[in-house]
XYZ file of C-alpha atoms in Angstrom:
355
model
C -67.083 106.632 69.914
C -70.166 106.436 68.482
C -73.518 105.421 70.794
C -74.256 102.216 70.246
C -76.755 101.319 73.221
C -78.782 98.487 72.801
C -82.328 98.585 72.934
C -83.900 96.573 75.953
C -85.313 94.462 74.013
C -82.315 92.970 72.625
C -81.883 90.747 76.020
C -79.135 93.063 77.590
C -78.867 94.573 80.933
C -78.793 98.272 81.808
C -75.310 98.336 81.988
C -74.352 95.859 79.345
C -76.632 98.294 77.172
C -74.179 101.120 77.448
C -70.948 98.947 76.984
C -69.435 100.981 74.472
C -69.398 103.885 76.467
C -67.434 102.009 79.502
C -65.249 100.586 77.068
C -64.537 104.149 75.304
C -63.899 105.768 78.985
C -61.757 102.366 79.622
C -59.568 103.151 76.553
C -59.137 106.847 77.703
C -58.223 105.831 80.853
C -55.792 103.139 79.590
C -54.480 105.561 77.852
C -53.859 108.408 80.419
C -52.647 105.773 82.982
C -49.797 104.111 80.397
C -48.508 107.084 79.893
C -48.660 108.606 83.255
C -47.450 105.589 84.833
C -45.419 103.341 82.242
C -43.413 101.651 84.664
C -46.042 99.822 85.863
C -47.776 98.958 82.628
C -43.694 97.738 81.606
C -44.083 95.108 84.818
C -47.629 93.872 84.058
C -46.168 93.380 80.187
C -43.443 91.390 81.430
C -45.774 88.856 83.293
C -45.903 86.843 80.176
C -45.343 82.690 79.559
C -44.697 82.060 76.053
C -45.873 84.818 75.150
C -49.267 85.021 76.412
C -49.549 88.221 79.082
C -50.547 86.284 82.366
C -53.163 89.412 83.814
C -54.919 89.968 80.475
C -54.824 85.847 80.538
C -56.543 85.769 84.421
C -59.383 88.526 82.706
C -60.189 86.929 79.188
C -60.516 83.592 81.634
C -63.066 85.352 83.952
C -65.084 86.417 80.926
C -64.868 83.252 79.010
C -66.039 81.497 82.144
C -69.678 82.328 82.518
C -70.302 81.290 79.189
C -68.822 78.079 79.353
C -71.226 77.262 82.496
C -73.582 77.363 79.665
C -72.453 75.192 77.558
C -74.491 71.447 77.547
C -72.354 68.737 77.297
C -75.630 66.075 76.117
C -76.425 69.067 73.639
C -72.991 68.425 72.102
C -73.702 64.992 70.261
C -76.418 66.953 68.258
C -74.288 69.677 66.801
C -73.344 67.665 63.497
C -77.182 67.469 62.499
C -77.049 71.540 62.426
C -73.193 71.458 59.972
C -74.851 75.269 58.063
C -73.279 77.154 61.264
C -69.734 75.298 61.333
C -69.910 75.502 57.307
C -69.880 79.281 57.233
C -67.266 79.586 59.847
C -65.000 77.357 58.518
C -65.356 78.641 54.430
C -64.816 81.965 55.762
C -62.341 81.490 58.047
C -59.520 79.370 56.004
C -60.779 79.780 52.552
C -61.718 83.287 52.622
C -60.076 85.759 55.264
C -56.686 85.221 55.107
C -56.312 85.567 51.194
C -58.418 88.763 51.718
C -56.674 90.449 54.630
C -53.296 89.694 52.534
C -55.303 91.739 49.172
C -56.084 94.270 51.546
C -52.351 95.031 52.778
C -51.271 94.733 49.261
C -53.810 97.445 48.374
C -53.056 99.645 51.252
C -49.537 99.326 52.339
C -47.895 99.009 48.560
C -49.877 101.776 46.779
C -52.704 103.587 48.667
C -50.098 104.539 51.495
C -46.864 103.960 49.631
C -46.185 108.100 49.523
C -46.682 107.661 53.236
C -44.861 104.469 54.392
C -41.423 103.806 53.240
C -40.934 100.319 51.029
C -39.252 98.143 54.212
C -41.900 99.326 56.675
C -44.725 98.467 54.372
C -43.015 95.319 53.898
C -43.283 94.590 57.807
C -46.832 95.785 58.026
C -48.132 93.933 55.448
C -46.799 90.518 57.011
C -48.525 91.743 60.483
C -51.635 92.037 59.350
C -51.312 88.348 57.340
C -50.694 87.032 60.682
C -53.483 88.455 62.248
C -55.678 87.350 59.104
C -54.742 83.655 59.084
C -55.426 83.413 63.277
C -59.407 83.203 63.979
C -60.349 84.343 67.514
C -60.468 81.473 70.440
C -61.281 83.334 73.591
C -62.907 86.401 73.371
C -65.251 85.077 70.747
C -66.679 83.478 73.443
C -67.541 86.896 74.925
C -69.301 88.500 71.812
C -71.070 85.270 71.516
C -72.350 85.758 75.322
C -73.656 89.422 74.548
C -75.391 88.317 71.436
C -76.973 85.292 73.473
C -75.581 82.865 71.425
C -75.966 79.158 71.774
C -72.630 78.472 74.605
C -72.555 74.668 72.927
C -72.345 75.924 69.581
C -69.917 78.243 69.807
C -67.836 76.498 71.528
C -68.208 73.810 69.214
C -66.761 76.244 66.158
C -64.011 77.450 68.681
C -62.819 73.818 69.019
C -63.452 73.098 65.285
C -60.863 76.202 64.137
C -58.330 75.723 66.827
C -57.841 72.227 65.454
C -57.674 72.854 61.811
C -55.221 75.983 63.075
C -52.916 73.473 64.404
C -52.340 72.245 60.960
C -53.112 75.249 58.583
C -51.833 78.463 60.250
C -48.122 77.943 59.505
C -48.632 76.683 55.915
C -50.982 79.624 55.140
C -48.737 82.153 56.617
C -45.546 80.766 54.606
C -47.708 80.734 51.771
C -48.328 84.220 52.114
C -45.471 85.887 53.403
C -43.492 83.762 50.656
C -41.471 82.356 53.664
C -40.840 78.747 54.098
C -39.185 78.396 57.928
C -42.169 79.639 59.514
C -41.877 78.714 62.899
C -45.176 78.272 65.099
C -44.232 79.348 68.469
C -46.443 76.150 69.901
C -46.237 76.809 73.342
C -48.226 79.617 72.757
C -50.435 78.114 70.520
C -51.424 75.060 73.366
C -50.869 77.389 76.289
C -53.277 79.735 74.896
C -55.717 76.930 73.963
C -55.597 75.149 77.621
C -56.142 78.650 79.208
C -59.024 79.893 77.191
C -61.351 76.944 76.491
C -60.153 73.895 78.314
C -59.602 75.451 81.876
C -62.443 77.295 81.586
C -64.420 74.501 79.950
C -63.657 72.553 82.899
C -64.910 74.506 85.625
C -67.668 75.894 84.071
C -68.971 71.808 83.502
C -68.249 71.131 87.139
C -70.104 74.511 87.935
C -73.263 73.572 85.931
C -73.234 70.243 87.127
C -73.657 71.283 90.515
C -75.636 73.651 89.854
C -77.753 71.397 87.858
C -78.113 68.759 90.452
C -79.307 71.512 93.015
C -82.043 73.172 91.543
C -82.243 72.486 87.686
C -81.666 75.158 84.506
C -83.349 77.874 86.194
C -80.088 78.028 88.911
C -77.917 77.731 86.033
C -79.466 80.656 84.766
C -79.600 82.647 88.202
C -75.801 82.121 88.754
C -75.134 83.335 85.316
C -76.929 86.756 86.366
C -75.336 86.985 88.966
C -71.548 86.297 87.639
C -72.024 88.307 84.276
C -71.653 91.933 85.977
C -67.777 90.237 86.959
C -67.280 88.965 83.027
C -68.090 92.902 81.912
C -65.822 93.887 84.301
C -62.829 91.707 83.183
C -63.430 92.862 79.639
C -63.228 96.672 80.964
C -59.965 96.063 82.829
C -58.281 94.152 79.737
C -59.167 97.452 77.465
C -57.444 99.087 80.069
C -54.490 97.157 80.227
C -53.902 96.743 76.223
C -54.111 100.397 75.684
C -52.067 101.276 78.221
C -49.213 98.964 77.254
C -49.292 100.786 73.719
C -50.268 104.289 75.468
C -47.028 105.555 74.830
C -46.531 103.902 71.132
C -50.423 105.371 70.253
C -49.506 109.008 71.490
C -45.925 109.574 69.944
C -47.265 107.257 66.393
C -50.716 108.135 65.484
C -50.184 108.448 62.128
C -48.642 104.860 61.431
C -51.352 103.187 63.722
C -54.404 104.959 62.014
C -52.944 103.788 58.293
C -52.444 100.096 59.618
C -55.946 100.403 60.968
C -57.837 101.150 57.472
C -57.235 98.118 56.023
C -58.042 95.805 59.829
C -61.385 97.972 59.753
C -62.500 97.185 56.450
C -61.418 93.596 56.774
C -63.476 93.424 60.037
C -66.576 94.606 59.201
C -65.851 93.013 55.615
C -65.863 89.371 57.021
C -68.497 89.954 59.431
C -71.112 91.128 56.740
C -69.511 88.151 54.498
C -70.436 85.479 57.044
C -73.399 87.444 58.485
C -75.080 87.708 54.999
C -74.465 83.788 54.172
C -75.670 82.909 57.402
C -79.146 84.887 56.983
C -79.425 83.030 53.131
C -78.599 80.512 55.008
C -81.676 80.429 56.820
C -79.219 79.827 59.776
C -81.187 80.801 63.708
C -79.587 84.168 65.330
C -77.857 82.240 67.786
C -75.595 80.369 65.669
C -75.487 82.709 62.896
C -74.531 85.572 65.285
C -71.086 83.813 66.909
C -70.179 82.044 63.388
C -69.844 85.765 62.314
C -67.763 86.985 65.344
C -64.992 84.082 65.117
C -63.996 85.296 61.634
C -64.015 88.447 62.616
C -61.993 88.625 66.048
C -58.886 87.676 65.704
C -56.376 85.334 68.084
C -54.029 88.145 69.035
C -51.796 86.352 71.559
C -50.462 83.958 68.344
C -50.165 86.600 65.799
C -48.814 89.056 68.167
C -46.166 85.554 69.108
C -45.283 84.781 66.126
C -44.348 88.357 65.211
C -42.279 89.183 67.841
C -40.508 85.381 66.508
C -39.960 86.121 63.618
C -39.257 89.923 63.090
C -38.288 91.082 66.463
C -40.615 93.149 69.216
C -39.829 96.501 67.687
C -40.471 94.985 64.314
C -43.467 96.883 61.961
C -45.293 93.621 62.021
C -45.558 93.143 65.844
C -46.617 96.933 65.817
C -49.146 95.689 63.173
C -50.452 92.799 65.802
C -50.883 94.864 68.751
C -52.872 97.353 66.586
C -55.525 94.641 65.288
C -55.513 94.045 69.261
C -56.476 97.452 69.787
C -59.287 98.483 66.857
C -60.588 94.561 67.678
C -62.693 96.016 71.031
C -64.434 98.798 69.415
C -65.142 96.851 66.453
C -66.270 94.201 67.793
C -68.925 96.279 70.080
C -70.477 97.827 67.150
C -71.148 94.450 65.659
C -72.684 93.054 68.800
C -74.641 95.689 68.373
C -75.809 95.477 64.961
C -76.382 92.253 65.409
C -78.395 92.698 68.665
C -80.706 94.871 66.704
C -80.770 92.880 63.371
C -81.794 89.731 64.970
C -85.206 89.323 63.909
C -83.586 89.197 60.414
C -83.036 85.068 61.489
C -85.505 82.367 62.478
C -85.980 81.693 66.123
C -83.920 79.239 67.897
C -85.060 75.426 66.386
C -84.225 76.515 62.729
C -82.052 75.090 60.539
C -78.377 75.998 61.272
């Protein structure tokens, strides 16, 4: 993987500096240990509720949770004088990606790669990677936004904002594209997911803050943040572990197949980011907002598209393969844009700006 340190003047810690290379010796490892041990990676992929894996569930929670314990609940009335930042996200999101990510697989799967993939497998990746496309991130979002310093209220602002309108447009979009009309939402997943990954967490971080608050002020908000971030890198190490060694086996015996379904995730990634980065810094929108309205389009919510699937096509199916592949290129990818970011930031005005 390619060195993306941060500079120290970006606002990061030593460690959190160096992130990609934990993460890239966390995907080696989770790749060694899933194949050297697959039984156990089998039982942890079985501890799943509607199709949300409970210990990668208990992980994205611990990282989502220091950022929520900076999120200001009196800030929250003044988020619809700043609309530019929920503008971008939203136009992008659901007017932009999902119509793109479906051109892409077109491209790719039906005639770049079509001496390579046979007709019915295209067929299956193609409607993988639509899911993935029409399901903006909700929980690690929240993560990228934290190493970027985004503004906690705001982000979770656009979170809540695109997990409502996905309540309504997913299905319809995904029918649309796939050409299927019985699309069936798998909504436990869909709520389950929610409730886990911004309510619960949303919860206890306000209670947190408020005590914290009423004991010494912002400044112990921000010393308990210090102290718990160390624990939210962690989680997000242990979760890279985890997802590649579920697929370790699937990675090893299929690289082929998972590098072509990766071409057109990668330049749909970085596509949307620079998309929604590049509006946002027109835009005259500050870093801190512009930085996390980027991320959402780009991460994706795995745990529905991976759902819905394994629902419709089966859990050996090309288009769950599809899923869990955006899962895994989503880490790396999203580390070099935290990065980029990180270092571009003076391209934005300060905090106070329009956004």
């Amino acid at each position: 993987m390619t060195d993306l340190s941060l500079p120290a003047a970006a606002g990061l810690g030593a460690f959190e500096r160096w992130l990609s290379v934990w993460v890239a010796l966390a995907i080696g490892g989770g790749l060694l240990l899933g194949n050297l041990f697959p039984g156990l990676f089998s039982f942890l992929a079985s501890l799943e509720v509607a199709s949300v894996n409970l210990p990668v569930a208990v992980l994205i929670w611990a990282m989502v949770y220091p950022m929520m314990v900076g999120v200001d609940f009196g800030a929250l009335r003044q988020v619809g004088d700043k609309p530019k930042g929920l503008v971008v996200t939203l136009v992008v999101n659901w007017l932009i990606k999902p119509f793109t990510m479906a051109a892409l697989g077109v491209l790719f799967f039906e005639h770049v790669f079509a001496h390579l993939i046979p007709p019915d497998d295209a067929q299956a990746y193609l409607a993988g990677v639509i899911l993935l496309g029409a399901a903006p991130c909700t929980a690690m979002v929240f993560v990228w936004s934290n190493l970027t310093r985004g503004d906690a209220t705001y982000t979770l602002v656009q979170v809540s904002v695109n997990d409502v309108i996905m309540v309504f447009a997913f299905a319809p979009i995904v029918a649309f594209l796939l050409g299927v009309t019985d699309i069936v939402v798998p909504w436990d997943t869909l709520l389950l997911s929610v409730g886990l990954y911004v309510l619960l967490p949303l919860v206890a971080g306000y209670l947190t803050r408020r005590n914290l608050v009423a004991k010494g002020g912002e400044a112990a908000v921000g010393a308990f943040k210090s102290r718990v971030q160390p624990f939210s890198i962690l989680g997000l190490l242990v979760t890279v572990v985890l997802l590649f060694g579920f697929q370790g086996e699937v990675i090893l015996d299929r690289p082929l197949v998972i590098a072509l379904i990766a071409v057109p995730l990668l330049i749909q990634s970085y596509g949307i980011f620079f998309l929604a980065y590049g509006a946002a810094r027109a835009w005259g929108i500050p870093f801190n907002v512009a930085a996390p309205c980027a991320m959402i389009g780009t991460s994706n919510f795995f745990e529905l598209a991976v759902a819905v699937a394994i629902s419709l096509f089966g859990l050996g199916s090309g288009a769950a393969l599809a899923t869990v592949v955006g899962v895994l290129v989503e880490v790396p990818v999203m580390l070099s844009l935290v990065a980029f970011a990180n270092r571009t930031q003076h391209w934005f005005p300060k905090e106070g700006g329009s956004s």
